[in-house]
Coordinates of C-alpha atoms in Angstrom, one line a residue:
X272 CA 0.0 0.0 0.0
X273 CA 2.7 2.5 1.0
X274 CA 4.6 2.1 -2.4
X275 CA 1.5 2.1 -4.3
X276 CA 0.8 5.8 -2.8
X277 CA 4.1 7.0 -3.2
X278 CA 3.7 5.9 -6.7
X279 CA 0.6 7.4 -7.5
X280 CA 2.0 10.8 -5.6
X281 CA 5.3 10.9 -8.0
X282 CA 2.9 10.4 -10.9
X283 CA 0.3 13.0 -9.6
X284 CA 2.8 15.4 -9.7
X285 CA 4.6 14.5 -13.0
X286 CA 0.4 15.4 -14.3
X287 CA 0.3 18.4 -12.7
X288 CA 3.4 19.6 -13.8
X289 CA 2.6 18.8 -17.5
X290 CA -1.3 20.9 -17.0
X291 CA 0.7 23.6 -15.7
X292 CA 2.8 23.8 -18.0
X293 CA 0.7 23.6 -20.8
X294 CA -2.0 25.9 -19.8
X295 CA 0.7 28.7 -19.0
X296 CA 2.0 28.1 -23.0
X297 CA -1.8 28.8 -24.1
X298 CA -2.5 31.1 -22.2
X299 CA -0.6 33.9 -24.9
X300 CA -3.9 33.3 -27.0
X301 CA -6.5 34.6 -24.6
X302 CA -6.0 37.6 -25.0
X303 CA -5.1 40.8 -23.4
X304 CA -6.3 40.8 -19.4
X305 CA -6.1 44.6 -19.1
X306 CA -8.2 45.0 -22.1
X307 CA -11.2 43.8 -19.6
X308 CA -10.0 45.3 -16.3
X309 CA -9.3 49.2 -17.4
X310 CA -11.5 51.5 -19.3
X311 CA -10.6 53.1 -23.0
X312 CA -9.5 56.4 -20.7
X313 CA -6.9 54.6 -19.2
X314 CA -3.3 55.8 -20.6
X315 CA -0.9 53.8 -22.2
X316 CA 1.6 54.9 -18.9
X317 CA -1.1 53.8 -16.5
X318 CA -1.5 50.5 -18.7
X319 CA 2.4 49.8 -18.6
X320 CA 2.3 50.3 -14.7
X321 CA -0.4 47.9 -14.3
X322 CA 0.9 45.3 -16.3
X323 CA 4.8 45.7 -14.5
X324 CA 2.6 45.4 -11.1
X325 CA 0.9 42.1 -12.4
X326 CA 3.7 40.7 -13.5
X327 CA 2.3 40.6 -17.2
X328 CA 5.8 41.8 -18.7
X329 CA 8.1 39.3 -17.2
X330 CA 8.8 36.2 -19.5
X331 CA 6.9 33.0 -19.0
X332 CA 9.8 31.5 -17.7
X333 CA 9.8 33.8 -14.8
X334 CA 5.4 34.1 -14.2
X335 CA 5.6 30.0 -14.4
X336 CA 8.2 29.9 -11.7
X337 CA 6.8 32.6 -9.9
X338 CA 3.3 30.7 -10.0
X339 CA 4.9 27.3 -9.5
X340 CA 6.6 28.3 -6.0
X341 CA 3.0 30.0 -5.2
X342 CA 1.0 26.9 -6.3
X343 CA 3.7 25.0 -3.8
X344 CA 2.2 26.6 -1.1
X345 CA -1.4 26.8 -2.1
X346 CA -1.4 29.9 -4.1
X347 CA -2.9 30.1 -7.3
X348 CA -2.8 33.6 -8.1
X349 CA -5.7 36.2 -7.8
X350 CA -8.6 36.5 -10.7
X351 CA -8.3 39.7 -12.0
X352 CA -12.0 40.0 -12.3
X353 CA -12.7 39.3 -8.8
X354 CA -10.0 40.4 -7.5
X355 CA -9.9 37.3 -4.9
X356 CA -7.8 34.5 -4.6
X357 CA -9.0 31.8 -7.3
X358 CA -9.1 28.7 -5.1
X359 CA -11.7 31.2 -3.2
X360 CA -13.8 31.8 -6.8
X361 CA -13.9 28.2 -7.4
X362 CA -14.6 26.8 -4.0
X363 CA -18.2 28.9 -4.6
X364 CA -18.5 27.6 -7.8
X365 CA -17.4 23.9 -7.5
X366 CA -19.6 22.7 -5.1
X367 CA -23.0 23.4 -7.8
X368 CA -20.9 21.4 -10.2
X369 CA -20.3 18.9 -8.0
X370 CA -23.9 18.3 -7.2
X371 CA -24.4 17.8 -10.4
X372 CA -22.4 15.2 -11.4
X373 CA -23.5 13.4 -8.2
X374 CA -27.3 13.6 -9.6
X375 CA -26.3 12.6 -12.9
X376 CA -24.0 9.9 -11.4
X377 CA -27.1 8.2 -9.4
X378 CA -29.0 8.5 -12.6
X379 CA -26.1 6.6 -14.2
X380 CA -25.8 3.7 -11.4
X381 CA -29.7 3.3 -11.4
X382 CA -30.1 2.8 -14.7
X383 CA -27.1 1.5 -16.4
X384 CA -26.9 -1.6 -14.4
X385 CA -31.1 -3.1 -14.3
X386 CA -31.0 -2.4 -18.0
X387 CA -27.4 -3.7 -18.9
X388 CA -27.5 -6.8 -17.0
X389 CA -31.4 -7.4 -18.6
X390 CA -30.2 -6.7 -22.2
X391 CA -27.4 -9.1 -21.7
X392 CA -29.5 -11.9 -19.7
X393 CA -32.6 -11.9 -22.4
X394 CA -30.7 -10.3 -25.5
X395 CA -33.1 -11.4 -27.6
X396 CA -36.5 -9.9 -26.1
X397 CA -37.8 -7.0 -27.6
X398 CA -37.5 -5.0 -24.4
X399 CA -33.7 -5.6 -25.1
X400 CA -33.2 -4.5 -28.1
X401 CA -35.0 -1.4 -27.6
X402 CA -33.1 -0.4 -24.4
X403 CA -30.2 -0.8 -27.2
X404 CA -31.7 1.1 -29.9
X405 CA -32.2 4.0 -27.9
X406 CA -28.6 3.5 -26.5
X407 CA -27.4 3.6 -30.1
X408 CA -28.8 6.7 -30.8
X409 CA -28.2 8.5 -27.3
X410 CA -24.6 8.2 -27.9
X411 CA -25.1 10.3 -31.4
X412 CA -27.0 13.1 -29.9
X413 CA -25.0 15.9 -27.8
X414 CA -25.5 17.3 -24.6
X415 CA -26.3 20.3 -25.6
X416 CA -29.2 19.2 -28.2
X417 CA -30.2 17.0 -25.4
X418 CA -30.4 20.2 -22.8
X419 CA -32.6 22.1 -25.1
X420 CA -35.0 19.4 -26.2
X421 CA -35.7 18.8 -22.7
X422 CA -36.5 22.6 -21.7
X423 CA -38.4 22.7 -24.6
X424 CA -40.6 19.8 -23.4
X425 CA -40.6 20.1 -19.6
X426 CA -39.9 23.7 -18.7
X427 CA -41.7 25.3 -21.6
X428 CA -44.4 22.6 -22.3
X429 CA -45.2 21.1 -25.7
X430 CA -48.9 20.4 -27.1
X431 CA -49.3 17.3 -29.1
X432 CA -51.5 17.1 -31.9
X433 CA -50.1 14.8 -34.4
X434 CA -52.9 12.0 -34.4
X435 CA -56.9 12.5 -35.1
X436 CA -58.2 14.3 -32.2
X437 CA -61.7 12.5 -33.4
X438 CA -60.5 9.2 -32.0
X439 CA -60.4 8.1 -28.9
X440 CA -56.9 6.5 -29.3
X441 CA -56.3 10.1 -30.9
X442 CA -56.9 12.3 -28.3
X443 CA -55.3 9.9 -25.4
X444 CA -51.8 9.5 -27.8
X445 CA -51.9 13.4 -28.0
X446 CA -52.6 13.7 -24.4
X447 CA -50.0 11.7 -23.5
X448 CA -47.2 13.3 -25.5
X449 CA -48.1 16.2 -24.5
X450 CA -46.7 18.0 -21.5
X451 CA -47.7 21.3 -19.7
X452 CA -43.9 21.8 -18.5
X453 CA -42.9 24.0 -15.7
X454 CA -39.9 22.0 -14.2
X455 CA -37.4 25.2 -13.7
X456 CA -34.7 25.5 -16.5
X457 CA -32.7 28.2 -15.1
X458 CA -30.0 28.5 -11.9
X459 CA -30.2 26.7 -8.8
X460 CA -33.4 27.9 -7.5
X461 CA -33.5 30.2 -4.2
X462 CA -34.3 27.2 -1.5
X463 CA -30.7 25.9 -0.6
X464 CA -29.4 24.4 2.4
X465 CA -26.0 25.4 3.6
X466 CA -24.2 22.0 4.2
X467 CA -20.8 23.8 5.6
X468 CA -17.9 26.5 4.4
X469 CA -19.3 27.7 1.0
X470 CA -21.3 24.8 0.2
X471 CA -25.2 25.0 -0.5
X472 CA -27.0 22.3 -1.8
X473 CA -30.5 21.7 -3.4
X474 CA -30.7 17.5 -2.4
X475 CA -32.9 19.0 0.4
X476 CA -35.7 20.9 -0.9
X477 CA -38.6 20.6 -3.1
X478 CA -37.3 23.5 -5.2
X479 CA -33.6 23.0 -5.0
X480 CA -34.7 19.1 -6.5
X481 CA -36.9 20.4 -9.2
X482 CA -33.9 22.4 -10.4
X483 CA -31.5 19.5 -10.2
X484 CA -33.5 17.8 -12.9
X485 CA -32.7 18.9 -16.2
X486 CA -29.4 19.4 -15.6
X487 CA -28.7 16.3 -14.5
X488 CA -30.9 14.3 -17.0
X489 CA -28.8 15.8 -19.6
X490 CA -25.7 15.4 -18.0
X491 CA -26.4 12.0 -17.6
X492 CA -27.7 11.4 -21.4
X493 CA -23.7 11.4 -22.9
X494 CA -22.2 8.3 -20.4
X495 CA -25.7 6.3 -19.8
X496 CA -25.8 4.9 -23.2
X497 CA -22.0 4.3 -22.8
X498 CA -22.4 2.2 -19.6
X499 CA -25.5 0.3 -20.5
X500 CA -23.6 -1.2 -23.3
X501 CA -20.2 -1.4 -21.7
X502 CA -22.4 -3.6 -18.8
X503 CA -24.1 -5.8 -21.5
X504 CA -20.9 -6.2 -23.0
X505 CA -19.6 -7.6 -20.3
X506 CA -21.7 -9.7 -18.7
X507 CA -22.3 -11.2 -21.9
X508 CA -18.9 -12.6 -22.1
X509 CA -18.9 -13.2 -18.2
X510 CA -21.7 -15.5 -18.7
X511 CA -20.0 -17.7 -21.4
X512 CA -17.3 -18.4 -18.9
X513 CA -16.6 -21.7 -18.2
X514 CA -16.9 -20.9 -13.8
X515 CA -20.7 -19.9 -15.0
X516 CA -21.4 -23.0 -17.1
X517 CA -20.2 -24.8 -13.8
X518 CA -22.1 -22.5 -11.7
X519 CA -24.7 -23.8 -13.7
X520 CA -24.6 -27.5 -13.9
X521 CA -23.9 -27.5 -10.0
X522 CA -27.7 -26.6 -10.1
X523 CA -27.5 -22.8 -8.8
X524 CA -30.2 -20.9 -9.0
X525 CA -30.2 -18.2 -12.1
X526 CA -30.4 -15.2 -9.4
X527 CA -27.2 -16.2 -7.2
X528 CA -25.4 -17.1 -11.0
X529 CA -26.3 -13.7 -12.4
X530 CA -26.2 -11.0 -9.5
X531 CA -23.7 -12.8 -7.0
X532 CA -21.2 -14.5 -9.2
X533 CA -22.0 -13.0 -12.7
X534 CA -22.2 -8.8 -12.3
X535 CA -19.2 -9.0 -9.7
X536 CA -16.7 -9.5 -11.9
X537 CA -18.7 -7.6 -14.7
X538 CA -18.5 -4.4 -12.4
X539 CA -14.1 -4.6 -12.9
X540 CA -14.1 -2.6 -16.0
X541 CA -17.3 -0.9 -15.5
X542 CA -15.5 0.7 -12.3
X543 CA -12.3 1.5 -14.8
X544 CA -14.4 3.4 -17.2
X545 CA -16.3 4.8 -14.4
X546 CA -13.4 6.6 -12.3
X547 CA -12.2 8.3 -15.9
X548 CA -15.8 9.4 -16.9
X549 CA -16.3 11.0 -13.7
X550 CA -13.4 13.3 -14.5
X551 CA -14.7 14.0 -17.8
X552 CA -18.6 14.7 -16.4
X553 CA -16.9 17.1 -14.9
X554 CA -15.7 18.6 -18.3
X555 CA -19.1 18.5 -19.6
X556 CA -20.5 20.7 -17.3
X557 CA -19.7 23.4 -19.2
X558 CA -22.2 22.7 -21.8
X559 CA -24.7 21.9 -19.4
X560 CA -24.1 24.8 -17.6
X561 CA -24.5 27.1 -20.1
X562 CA -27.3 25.7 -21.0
X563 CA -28.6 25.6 -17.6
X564 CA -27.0 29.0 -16.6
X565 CA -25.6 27.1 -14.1
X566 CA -23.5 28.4 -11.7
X567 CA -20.7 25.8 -11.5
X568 CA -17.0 26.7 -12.1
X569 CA -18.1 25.2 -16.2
X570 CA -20.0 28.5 -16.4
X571 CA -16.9 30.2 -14.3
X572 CA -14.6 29.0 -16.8
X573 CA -16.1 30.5 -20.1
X574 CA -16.8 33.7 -18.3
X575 CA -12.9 33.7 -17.1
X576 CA -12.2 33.1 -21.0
X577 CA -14.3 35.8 -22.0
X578 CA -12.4 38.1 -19.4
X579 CA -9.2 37.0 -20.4
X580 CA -8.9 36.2 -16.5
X581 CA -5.7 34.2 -16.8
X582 CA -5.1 33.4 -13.2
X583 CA -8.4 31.7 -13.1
X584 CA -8.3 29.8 -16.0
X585 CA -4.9 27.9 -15.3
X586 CA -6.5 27.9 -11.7
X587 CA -9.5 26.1 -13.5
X588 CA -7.2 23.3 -15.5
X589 CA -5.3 22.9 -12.2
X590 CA -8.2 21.8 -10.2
X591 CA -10.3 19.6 -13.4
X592 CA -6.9 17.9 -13.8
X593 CA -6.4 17.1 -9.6
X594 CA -10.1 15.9 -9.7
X595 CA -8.8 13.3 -12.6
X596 CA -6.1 12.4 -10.6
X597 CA -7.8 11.6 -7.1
X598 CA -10.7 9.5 -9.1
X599 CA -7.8 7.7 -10.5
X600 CA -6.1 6.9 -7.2
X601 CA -9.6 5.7 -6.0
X602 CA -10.6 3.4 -9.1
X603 CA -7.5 1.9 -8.0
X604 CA -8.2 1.2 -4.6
X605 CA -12.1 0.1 -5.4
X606 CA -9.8 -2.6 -7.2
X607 CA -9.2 -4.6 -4.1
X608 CA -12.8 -4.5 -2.7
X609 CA -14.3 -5.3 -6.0
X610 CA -11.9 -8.5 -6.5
X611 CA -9.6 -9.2 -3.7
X612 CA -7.4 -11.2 -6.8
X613 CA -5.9 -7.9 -7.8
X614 CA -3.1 -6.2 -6.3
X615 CA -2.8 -2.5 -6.1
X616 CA 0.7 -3.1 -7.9
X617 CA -1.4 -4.9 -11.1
X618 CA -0.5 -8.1 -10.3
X619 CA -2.4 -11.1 -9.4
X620 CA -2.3 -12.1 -6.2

């Protein structure tokens, strides 16, 4: 255990080297951050003073190894547009982003494994295949699409009238396709509860719920065709294993087979998929967010792009690319509890 850490440690920082690094060589092509923080009156000698004070004319050799010795001891600079440190701005952003990749992460575990394990035990009912179809074509369809469709239907309310309204099959078809919306499309809502430091969260009311619930349906629409097929996938070749076929001729019943024996060792790479994802959820937000107007540090980030807030944006990358690193460490110690076969070092035991 010890080695493994101090492995994943040397290699955490070798990462976070490399993000720093490369967000402080693109960071030329944002743009000028004084053009957002001074006026058009400002003089050229005022602009010159500002930028010596900020550090803006020293060479990148020099800002990254000023920012590197900061970063050492928890410094990441100060966003020019709020003028506060940038840990600060994103600790009141992060934990709205958070929340939602936890909703959309139960969405994920709830769905993805009844429906993956049922299309791989009956893969030829119908039920099956359509759970498939519609997994085919959620994969094909982006967030963003997805986010619209679904304030266009539930927050703003559709009215069907596609079939004869002179039917009786008409009118109930077109009655229920039809939707009156009004699930909230925009913010968090006003109802939060304050958990602790700067985090307020919306698990707890009525209101805070109903706004969880576009966001993270369509946060959840990009990976939950990606795990209900990655679950059938495997437990499709799980059950042609020759430890199920003697599972099976020792008279077991099809429940133990399936659930005890079966989707345990299906769950191996679902979890290695899982821990990356996570980090990339993450990413997504920003299209859900925008969407959304969502104020999570996805939202943060394009407004610190528009600003040319440098500070914040490496500040940003630093953090997204942490968040990858601890899920990492943590797939890899889910490892052992999942099968006790595999040793943190990758070896069998």
């Amino acid at each position: 255990m010890l080695a493994f850490l101090v492995q994943r440690i040397s290699q955490a920082v070798l990462v976070m080297f490399v993000i720093s690094v490369i967000a402080f060589a693109i960071q030329d092509g944002l743009g000028d951050p004084l053009q957002e923080m001074v006026g058009m009156s400002v003089s050229m000698e005022e602009r010159e003073a500002l930028r010596d004070e900020l550090g803006l004319n020293d060479s990148m050799v020099i800002q990254y190894l000023r920012f590197a010795g900061n970063a050492i001891q928890g410094d990441l600079g100060n966003s020019y547009f709020y003028g506060k440190p940038t840990l600060e701005v994103i600790s009141e952003h992060l934990p709205a982003t958070l929340e939602l990749v936890i909703g959309s992460s139960l969405i994920i575990m709830l769905l993805s494994v009844p429906i993956g394990v049922y299309a791989a035990i009956r893969p030829r009912a119908l039920l099956a295949k359509f759970f498939m179809g519609v997994s085919t074509v959620g994969i094909s369809i982006p967030v963003f699409l997805t986010a619209i469709v679904l304030i266009q239907i539930y927050s703003i309310g559709v009215t069907v009238a596609w079939f004869p309204v002179d039917t009786g099959w008409g009118q109930w078809l077109n009655g229920a396709l039809s939707t009156e919306g009004g699930l909230p499309s925009y913010g968090r809502g006003e109802d939060l509860t304050h958990l602790f430091g700067t985090w307020y969260s919306g698990f707890f009311s009525k209101n805070g719920l109903l706004h969880l619930v576009l966001p993270c349906v369509s946060l959840a629409s990009i990976m939950l065709p990606l795990f209900i097929r990655l679950i059938r996938a495997e437990m499709m070749e799980v059950l042609q294993s020759d430890y199920i076929r003697y599972a099976r001729a020792k008279g077991l019943s099809s429940v133990r087979i399936n659930f005890l024996h079966a989707l345990k060792n299906t769950m191996l790479p679902v979890i290695t998929v899982g821990g990356v994802q996570i980090g990339v959820m993450v990413a997504y937000t920003i299209l859900t967010e925008t969407v959304f107007q969502w104020p999570g540090v996805g939202l943060m980030f394009l407004e610190a792009i528009t600003r040319s807030d440098i500070p914040l944006i490496v500040a940003y990358l630093m953090v997204v690319g942490l968040i990858f690193v601890i899920t990492n460490t943590l797939v890899d110690l889910v490892y052992g509890l999942v099968n006790p076969t595999v040793k943190l070092t990758g070896k069998k035991a």
